[in-house]
Short mmCIF file of C-alpha atoms and ligand atoms in Angstrom, two decimals:
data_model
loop_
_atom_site.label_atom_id
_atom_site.label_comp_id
_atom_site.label_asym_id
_atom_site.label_seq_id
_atom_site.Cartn_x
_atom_site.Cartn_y
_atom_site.Cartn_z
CA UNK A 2 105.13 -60.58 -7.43
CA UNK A 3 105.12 -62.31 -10.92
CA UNK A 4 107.36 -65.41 -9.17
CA UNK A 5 105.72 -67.83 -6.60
CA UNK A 6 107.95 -68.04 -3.54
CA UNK A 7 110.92 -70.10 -4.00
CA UNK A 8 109.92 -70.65 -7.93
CA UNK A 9 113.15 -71.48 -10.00
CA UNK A 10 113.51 -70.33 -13.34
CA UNK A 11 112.18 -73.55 -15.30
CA UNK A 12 109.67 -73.98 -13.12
CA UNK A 13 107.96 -70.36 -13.79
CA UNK A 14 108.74 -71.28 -17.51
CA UNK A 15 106.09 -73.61 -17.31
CA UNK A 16 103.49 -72.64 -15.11
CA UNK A 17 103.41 -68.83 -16.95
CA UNK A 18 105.09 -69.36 -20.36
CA UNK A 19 104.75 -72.71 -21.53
CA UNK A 20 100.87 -72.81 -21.48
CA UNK A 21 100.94 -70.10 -23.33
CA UNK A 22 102.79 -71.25 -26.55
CA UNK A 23 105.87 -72.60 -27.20
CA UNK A 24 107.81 -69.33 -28.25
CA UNK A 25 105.70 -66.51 -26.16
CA UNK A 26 108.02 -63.70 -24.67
CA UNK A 27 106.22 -60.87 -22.45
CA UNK A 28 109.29 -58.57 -24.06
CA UNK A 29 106.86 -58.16 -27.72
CA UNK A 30 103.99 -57.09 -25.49
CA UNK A 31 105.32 -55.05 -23.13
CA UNK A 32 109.08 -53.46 -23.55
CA UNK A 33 110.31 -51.55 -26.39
CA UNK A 34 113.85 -49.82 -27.02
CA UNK A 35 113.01 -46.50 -29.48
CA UNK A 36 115.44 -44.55 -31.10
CA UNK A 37 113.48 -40.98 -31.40
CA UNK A 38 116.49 -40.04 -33.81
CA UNK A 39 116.42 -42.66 -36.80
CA UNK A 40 112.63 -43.73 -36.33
CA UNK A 41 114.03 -47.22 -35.33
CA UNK A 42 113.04 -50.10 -32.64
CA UNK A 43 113.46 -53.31 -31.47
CA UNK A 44 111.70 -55.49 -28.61
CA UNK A 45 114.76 -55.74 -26.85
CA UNK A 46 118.62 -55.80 -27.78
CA UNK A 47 118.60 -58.85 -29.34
CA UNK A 48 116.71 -58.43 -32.81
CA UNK A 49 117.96 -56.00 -34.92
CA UNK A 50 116.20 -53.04 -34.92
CA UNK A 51 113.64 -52.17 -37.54
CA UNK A 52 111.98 -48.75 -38.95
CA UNK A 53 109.10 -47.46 -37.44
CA UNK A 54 106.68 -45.93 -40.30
CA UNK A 55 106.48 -42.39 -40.34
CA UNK A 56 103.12 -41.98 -41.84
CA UNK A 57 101.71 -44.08 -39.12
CA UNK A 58 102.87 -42.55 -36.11
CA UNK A 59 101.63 -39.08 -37.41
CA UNK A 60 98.10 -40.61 -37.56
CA UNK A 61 98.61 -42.93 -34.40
CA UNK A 62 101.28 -42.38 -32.19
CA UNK A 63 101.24 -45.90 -30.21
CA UNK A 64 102.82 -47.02 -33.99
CA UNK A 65 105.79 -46.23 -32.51
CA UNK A 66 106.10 -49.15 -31.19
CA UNK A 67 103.32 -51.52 -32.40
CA UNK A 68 104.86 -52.04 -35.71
CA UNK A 69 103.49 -54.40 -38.46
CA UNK A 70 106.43 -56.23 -37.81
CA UNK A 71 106.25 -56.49 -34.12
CA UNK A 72 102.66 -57.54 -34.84
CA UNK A 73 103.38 -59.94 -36.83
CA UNK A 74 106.18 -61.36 -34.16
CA UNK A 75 103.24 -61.60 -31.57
CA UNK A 76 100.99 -63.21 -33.52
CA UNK A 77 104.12 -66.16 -34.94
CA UNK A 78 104.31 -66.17 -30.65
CA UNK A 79 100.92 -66.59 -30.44
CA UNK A 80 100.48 -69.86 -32.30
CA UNK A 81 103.99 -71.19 -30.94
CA UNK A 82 106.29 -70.25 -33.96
CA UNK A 83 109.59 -68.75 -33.80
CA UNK A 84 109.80 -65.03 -35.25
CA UNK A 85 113.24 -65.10 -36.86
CA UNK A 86 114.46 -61.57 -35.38
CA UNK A 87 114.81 -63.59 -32.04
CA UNK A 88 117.28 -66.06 -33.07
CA UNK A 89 119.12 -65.18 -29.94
CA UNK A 90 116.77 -66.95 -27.82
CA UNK A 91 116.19 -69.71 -29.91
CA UNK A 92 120.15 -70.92 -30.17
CA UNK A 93 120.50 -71.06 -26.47
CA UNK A 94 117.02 -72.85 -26.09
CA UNK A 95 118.59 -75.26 -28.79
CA UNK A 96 121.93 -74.95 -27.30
CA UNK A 97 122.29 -78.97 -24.92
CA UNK A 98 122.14 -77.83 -21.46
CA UNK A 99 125.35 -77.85 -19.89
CA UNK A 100 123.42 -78.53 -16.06
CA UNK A 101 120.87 -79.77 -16.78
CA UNK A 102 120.87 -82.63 -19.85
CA UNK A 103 116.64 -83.12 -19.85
CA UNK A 104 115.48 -79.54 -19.62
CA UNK A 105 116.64 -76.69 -22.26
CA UNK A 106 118.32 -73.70 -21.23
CA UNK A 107 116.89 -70.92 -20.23
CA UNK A 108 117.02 -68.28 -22.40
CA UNK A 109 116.51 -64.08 -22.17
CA UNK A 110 112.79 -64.61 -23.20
CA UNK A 111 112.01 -65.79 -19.82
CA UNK A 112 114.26 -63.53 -17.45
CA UNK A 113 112.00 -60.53 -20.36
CA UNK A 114 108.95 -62.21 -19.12
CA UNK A 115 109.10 -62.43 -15.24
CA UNK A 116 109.14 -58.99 -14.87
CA UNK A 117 105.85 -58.47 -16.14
CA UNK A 118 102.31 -59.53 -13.91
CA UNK A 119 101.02 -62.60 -14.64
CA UNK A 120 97.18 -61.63 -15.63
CA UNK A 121 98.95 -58.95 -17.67
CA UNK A 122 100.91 -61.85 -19.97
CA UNK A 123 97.46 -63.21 -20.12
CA UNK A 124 96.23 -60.44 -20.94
CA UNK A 125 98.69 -59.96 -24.46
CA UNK A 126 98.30 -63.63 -25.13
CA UNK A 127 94.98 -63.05 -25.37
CA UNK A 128 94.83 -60.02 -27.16
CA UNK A 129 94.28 -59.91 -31.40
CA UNK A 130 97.76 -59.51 -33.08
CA UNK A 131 95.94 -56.81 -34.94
CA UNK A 132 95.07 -54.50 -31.60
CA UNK A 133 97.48 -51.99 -30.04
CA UNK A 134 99.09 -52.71 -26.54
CA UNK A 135 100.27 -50.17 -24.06
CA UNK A 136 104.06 -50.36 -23.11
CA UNK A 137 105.21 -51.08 -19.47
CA UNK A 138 108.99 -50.75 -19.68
CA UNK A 139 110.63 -48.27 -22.38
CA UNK A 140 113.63 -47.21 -23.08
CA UNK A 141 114.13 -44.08 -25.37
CA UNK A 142 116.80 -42.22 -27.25
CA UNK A 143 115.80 -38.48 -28.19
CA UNK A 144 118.85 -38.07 -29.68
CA UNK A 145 122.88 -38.65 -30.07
CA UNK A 146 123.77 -35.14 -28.95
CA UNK A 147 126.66 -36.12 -26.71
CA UNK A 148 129.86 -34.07 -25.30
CA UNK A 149 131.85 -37.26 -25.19
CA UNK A 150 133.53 -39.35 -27.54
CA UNK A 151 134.43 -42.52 -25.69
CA UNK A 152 136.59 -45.05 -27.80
CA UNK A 153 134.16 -48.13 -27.49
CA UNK A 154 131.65 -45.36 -29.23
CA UNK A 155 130.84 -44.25 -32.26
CA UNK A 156 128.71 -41.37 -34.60
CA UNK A 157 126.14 -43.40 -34.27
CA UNK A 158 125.57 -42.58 -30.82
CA UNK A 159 128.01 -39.18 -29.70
CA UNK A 160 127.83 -35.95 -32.12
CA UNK A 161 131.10 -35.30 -30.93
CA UNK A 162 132.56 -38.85 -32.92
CA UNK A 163 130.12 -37.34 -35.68
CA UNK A 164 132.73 -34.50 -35.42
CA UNK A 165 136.08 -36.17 -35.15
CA UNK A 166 134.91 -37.84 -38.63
CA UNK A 167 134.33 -34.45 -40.34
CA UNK A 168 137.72 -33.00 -39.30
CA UNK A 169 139.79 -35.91 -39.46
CA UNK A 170 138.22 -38.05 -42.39
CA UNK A 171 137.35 -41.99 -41.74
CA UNK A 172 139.61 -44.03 -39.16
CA UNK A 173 142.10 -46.01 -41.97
CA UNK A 174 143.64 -49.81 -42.05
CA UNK A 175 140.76 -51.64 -39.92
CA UNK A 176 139.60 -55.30 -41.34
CA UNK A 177 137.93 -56.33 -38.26
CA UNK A 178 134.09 -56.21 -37.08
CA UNK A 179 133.33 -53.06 -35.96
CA UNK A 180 135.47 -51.21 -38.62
CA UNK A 181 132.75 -49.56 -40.03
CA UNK A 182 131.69 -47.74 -36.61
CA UNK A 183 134.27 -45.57 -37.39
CA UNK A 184 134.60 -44.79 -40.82
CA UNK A 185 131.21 -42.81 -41.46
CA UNK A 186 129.49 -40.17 -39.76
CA UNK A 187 126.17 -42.77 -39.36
CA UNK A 188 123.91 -39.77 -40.58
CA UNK A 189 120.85 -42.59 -40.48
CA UNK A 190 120.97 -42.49 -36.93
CA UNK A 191 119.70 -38.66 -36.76
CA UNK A 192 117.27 -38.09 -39.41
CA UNK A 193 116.40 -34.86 -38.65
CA UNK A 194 118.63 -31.81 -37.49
CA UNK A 195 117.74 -29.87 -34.18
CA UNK A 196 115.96 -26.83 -36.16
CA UNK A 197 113.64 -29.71 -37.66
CA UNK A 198 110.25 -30.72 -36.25
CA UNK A 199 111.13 -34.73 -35.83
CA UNK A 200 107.82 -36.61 -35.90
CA UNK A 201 108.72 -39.25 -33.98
CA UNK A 202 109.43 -37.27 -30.98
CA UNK A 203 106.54 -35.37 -31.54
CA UNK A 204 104.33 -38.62 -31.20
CA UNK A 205 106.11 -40.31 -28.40
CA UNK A 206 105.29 -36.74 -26.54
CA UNK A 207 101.48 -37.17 -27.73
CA UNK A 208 101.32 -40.87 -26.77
CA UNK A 209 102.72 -39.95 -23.68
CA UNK A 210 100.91 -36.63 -22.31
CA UNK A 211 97.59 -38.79 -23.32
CA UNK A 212 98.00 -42.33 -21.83
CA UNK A 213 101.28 -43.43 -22.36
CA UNK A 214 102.10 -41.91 -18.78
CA UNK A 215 99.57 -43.91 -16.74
CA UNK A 216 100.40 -46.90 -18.56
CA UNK A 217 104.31 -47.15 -18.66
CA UNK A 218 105.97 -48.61 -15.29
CA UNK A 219 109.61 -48.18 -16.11
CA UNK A 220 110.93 -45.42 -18.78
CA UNK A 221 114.79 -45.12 -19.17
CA UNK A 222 116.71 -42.48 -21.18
CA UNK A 223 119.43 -43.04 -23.17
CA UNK A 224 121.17 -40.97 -25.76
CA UNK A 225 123.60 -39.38 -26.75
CA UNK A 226 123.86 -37.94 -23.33
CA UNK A 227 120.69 -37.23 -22.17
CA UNK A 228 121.11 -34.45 -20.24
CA UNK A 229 122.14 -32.72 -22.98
CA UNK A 230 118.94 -33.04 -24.91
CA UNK A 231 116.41 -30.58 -24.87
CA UNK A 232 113.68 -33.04 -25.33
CA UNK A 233 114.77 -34.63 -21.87
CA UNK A 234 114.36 -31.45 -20.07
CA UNK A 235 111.17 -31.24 -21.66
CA UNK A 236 110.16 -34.49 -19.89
CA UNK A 237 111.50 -33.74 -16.78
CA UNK A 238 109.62 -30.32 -16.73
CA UNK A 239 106.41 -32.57 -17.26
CA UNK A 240 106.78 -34.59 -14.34
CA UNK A 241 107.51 -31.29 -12.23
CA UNK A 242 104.46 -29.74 -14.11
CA UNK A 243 102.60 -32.92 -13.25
CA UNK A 244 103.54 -33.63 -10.06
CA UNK A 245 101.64 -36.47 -8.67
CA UNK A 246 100.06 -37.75 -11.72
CA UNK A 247 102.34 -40.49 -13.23
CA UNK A 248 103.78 -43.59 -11.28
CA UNK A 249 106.45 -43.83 -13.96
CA UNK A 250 109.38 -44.42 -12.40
CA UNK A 251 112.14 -42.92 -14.17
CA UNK A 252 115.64 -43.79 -14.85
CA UNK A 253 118.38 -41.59 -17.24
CA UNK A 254 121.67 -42.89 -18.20
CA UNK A 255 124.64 -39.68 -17.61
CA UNK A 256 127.69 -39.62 -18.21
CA UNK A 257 127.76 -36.30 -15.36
CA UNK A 258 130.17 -34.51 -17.15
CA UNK A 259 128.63 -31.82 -16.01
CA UNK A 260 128.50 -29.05 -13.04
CA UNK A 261 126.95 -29.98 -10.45
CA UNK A 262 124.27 -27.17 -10.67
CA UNK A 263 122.69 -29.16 -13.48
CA UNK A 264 122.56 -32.16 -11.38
CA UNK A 265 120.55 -30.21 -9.02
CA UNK A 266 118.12 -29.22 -11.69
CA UNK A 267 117.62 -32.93 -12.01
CA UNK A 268 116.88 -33.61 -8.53
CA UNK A 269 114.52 -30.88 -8.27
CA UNK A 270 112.47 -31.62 -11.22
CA UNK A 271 112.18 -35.72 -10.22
CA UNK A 272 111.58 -35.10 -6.16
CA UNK A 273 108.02 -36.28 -6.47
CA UNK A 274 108.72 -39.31 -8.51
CA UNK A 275 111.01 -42.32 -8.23
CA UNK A 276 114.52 -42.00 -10.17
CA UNK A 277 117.47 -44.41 -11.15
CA UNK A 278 120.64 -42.74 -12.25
CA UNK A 279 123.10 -45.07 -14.21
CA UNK A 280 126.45 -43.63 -15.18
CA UNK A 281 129.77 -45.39 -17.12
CA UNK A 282 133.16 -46.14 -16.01
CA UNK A 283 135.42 -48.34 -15.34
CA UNK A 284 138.51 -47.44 -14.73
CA UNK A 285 140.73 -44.64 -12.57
CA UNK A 286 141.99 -41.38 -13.67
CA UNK A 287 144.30 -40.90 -16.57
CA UNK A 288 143.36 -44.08 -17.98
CA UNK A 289 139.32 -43.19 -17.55
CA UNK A 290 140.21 -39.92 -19.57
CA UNK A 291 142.11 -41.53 -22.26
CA UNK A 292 139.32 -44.24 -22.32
CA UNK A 293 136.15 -41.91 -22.04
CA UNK A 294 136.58 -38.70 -24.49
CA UNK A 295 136.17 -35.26 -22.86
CA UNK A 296 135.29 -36.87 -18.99
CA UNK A 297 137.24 -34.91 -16.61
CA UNK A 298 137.77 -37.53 -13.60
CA UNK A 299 137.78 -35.32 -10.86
CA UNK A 300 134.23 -33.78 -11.84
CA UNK A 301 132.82 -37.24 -12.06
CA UNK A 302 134.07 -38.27 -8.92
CA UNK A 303 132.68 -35.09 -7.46
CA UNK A 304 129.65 -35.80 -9.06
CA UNK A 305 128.88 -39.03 -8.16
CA UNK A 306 129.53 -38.01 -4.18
CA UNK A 307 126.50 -35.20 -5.07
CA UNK A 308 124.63 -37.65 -5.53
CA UNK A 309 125.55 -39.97 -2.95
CA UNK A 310 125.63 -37.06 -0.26
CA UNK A 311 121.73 -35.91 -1.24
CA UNK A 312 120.46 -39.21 -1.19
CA UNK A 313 117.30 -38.25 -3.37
CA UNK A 314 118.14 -41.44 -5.94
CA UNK A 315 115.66 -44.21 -6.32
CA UNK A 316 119.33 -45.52 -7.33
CA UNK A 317 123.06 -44.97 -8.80
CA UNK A 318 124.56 -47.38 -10.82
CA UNK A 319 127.71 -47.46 -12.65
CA UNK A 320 127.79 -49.67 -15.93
CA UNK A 321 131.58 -51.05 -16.68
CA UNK A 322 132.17 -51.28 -20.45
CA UNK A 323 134.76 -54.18 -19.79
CA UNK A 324 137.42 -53.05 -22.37
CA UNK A 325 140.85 -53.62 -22.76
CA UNK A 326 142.48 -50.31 -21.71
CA UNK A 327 140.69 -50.48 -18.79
CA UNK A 328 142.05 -53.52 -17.06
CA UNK A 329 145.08 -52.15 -15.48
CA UNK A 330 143.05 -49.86 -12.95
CA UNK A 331 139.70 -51.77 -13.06
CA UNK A 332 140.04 -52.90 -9.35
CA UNK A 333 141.14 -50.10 -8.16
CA UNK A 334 138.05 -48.36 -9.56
CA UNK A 335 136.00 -51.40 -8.25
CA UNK A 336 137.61 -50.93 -4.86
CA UNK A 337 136.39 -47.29 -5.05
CA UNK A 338 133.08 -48.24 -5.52
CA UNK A 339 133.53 -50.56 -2.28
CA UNK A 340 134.90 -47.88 -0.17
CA UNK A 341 131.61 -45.62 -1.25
CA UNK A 342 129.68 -48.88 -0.17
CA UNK A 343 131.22 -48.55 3.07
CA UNK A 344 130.30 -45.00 3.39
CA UNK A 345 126.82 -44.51 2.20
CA UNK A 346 125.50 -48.45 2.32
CA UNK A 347 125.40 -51.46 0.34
CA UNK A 348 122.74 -50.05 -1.92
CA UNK A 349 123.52 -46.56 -2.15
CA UNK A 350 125.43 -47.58 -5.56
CA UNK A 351 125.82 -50.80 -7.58
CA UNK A 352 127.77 -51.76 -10.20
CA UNK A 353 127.36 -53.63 -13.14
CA UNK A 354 129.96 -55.33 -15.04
CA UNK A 355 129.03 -55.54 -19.08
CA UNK A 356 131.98 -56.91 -21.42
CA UNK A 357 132.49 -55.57 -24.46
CA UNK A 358 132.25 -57.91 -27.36
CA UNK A 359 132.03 -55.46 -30.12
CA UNK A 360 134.42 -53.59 -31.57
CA UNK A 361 136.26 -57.06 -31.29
CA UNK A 362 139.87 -55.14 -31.62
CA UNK A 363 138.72 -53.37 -28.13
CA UNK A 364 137.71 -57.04 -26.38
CA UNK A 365 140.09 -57.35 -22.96
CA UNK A 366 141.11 -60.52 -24.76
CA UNK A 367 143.49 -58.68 -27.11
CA UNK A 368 145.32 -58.49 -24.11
CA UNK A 369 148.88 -60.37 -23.02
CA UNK A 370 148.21 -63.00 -20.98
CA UNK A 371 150.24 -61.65 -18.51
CA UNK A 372 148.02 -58.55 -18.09
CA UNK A 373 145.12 -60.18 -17.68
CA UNK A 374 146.10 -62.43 -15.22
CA UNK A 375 147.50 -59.73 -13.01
CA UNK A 376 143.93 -58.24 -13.49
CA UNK A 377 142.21 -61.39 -12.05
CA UNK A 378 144.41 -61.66 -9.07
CA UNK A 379 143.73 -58.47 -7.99
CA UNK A 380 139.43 -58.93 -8.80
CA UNK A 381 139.67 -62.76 -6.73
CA UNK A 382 139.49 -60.86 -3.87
CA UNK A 383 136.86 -58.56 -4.55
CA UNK A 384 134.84 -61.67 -5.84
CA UNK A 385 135.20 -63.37 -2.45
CA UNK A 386 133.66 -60.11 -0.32
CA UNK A 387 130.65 -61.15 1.34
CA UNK A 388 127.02 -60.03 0.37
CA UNK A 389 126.85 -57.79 3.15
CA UNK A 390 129.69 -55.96 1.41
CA UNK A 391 128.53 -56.14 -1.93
CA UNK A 392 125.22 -57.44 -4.06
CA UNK A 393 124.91 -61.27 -5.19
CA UNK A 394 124.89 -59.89 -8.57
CA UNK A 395 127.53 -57.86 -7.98
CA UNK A 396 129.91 -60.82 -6.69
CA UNK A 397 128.68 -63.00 -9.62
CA UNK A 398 129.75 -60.49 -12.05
CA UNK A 399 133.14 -60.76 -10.74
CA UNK A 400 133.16 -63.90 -11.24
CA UNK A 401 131.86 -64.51 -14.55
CA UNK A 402 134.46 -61.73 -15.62
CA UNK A 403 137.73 -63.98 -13.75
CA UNK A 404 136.48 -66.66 -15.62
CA UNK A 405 135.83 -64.52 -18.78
CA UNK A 406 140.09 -63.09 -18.58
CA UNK A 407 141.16 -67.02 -17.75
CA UNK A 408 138.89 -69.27 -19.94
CA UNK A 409 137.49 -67.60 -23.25
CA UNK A 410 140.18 -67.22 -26.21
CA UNK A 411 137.64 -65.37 -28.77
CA UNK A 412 135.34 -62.04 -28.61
CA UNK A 413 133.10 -63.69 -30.11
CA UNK A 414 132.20 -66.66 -32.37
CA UNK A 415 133.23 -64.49 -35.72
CA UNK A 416 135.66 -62.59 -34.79
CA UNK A 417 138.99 -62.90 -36.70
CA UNK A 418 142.37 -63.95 -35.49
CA UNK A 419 144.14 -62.16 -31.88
CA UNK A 420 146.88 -61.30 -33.90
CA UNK A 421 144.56 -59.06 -36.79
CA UNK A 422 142.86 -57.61 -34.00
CA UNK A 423 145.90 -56.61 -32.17
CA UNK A 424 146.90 -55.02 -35.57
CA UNK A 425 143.71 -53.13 -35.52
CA UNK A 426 144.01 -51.82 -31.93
CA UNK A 427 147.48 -50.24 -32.43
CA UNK A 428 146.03 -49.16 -35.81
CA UNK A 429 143.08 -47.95 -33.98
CA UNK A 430 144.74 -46.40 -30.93
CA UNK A 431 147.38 -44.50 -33.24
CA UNK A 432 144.84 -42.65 -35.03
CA UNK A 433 142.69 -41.90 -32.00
CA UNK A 434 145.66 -40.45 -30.01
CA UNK A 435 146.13 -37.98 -33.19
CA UNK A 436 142.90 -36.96 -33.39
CA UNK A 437 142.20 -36.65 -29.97
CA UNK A 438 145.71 -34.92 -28.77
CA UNK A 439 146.14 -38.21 -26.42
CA UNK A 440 149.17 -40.33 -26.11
CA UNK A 441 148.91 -44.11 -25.62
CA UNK A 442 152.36 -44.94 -24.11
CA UNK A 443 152.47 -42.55 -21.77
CA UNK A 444 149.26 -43.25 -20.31
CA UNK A 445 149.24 -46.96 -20.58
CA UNK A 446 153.75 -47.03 -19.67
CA UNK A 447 152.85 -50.93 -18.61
CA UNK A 448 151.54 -51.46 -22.25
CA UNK A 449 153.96 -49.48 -23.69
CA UNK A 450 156.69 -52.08 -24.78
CA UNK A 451 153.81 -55.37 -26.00
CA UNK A 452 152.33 -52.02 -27.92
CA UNK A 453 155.50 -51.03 -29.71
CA UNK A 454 155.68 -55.13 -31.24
CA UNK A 455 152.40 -55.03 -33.01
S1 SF4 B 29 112.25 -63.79 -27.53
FE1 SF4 B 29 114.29 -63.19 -26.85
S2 SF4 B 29 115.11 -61.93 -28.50
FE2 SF4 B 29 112.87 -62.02 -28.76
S3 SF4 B 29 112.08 -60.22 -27.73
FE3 SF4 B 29 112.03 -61.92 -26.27
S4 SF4 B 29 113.95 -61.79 -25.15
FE4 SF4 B 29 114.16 -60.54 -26.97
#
């Protein structure tokens, strides 16, 4: 285990990071986010993402993520400077420590660290900022093919918002951050069309048929929808074709809007091998249809009981986007979740609880007060279950979010006025019901009448 028995945080700091350098983080060895579709990646979600050489990965397909830029990261790490993408880390490190007024926070860097062995950190200390390393946790985008077209989307990620911007045109009369999500078709993010031999995918399937599949500990698939991807059947067949040979364990983000025949094609194909399932939603019904584009609600449900029922899963998590709309029926879905705990165990399924900061006009905070507050009286009691109910994380997450609704006034540090991004929901929200043959009031009737004054 990469922590000593009852190690805190700070103190693993310095016994594994500190010696190292002053700025080291495991994450610019070892973990990698790759979008297969633009050619882009990042360490983690915190620097912006950068563009992957195409000339290189032809000749060398471990380029795909040992960039001259990433290289140039670990080597700043490496003599204890600060590489500039991860300003992130270094605000909260700078940030005065609200519990602790001699030792600086703890930032992401550390919590990307742990995860990894300790000889294998000494291991990419030590290694020449020059020389290649092998991955251990990846996750991968093959491509944005996606049937949905959630709000808190956008073309960059869902072909089907590529559509709605070819019919309908760009979304009109938005001046808030995230705007620009919605008024172009983000061709960038697919460089190459489905008839076209990308070159990125075709090296991330040579890296991996050669080493990259004795190497990599963790590989997650994201999209798009995955499932819909050819390239992630082609994967999957792999592993079936290769039973046995790869410890990889594997983990593919679905929205299952799908029959359940397909799910079964997944479960066959992954038997031998270790698999997480995480899947989005976060709220009930009507409101989870309006909210997530094209998801019927009883095939999900249905879905997600599969699952539960065949017990193959490594494990099934649901991610909550924590988004305005979906406030008025979020404990009822959490509740749901509860009553599955019941049923199949505490870790059959978890939950995670992500809030959305981005577009701003989406935050829960655009919210009347009222609403919100209604919202945390009926989570309090989900927050005080017991951890044989739910997960420690789980009950924290409730928690942060009460506070979240009650405390925090702003999205986020930039983000303009409540009353211009109130304007650009109902501006939003108007155009998306006409597009999408949807209709706000009547599926939101407790909205309706704050709705109608913006
Ligand atoms: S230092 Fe922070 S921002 Fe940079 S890769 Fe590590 S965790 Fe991510």
């Amino acid at each position: 285990m990469p922590k000593i028995a009852n190690e805190t945080d700070l103190q693993y700091k310095r016994r594994v990071i500190d010696i190292k350098s002053a700025s080291f983080c495991g994450a610019k060895w070892y973990n990698a986010t790759i979008w297969l579709g633009s050619g882009q990646t990042t360490s983690c979600h915190h620097p912006l993402p950068h563009q992957v050489s195409v000339e290189q990965v032809m000749v060398n397909p471990k380029a795909l993520h040992n960039t001259r830029e990433k290289k140039n990261d670990r080597a700043l790490m490496q003599d204890g400077l600060r590489p500039k993408g991860c300003d992130y880390c270094w605000k909260i490190e700078d940030m005065p420590n609200p519990v602790d007024v001699v030792n600086p926070s703890i930032s992401d860097r550390v919590y990307k660290t742990v995860i990894y062995e300790d000889k294998d950190l000494d291991e990419a200390f030590n290694t020449p900022p020059e020389q290649d390393v092998n991955l251990q946790t990846l996750e991968i985008a093959f491509d944005r093919t996606c049937q949905f077209a959630c709000s808190y989307c956008n073309p960059a990620f869902s072909t089907t918002w590529v559509r709605d911007i070819h019919r309908n045109g760009p979304y009109t009369n938005l001046v808030s951050d995230g705007r620009n999500h919605f008024t172009h078709t983000h061709d960038s993010s697919q460089l190459y069309t489905i008839n076209d031999v990308n070159p990125y995918v075709e090296a991330f399937f040579k890296w991996w048929e050669s080493d990259l599949h004795k190497t990599l500990k963790e590989l997650r698939i994201t999209g798009g929808e995955p499932l819909m991807s050819g390239y992630t059947w082609r994967l999957i067949e792999w592993f079936k074709d290769h039973r046995g040979e790869s410890k990889t364990r594997l983990a593919i983000n679905s929205n299952l809007g799908f029959e359940q025949d397909k799910l079964e094609r997944l479960l066959d194909a992954t038997e031998d091998i270790e698999l997480d399932l995480y899947t989005s939603n976060e709220s009930i019904g009507r409101h989870a249809i309006y909210i997530r584009d094209g998801l019927d609600w009883d095939q999900w449900t249905s879905n997600l009981v599969y699952l539960l029922d065949g017990r193959k899963l490594r494990g099934l998590h649901v991610m909550c986007t924590i988004n305005a709309l979906c406030l008025i029926s979020l404990p009822e879905f959490l509740w749901k979740i509860v009553e599955l705990k019941k049923k199949y165990g505490k870790d059959s399924i978890n939950f995670s609880l992500n809030i959305l900061r981005f577009p701003s006009f989406q935050s829960p905070l655009v919210l009347p007060l009222e609403v919100r507050e209604e919202c945390i009286s009926q989570l309090l009691p989900l927050g005080n279950l017991s951890v044989d109910t739910l997960h420690e994380f789980e009950i924290n997450q409730v928690g942060r979010l009460v506070s979240y609704l009650k405390e925090v006034d702003s999205p986020h540090s930039g983000a303009m006025t409540n009353s211009i991004l109130q304007r650009d929901f109902k501006n939003f929200y108007e155009q998306y019901d006409q597009r999408r043959g949807k209709d706000f009031r009547h599926t939101f009737p407790q909205l309706a009448e704050w709705y109608d004054t913006l």
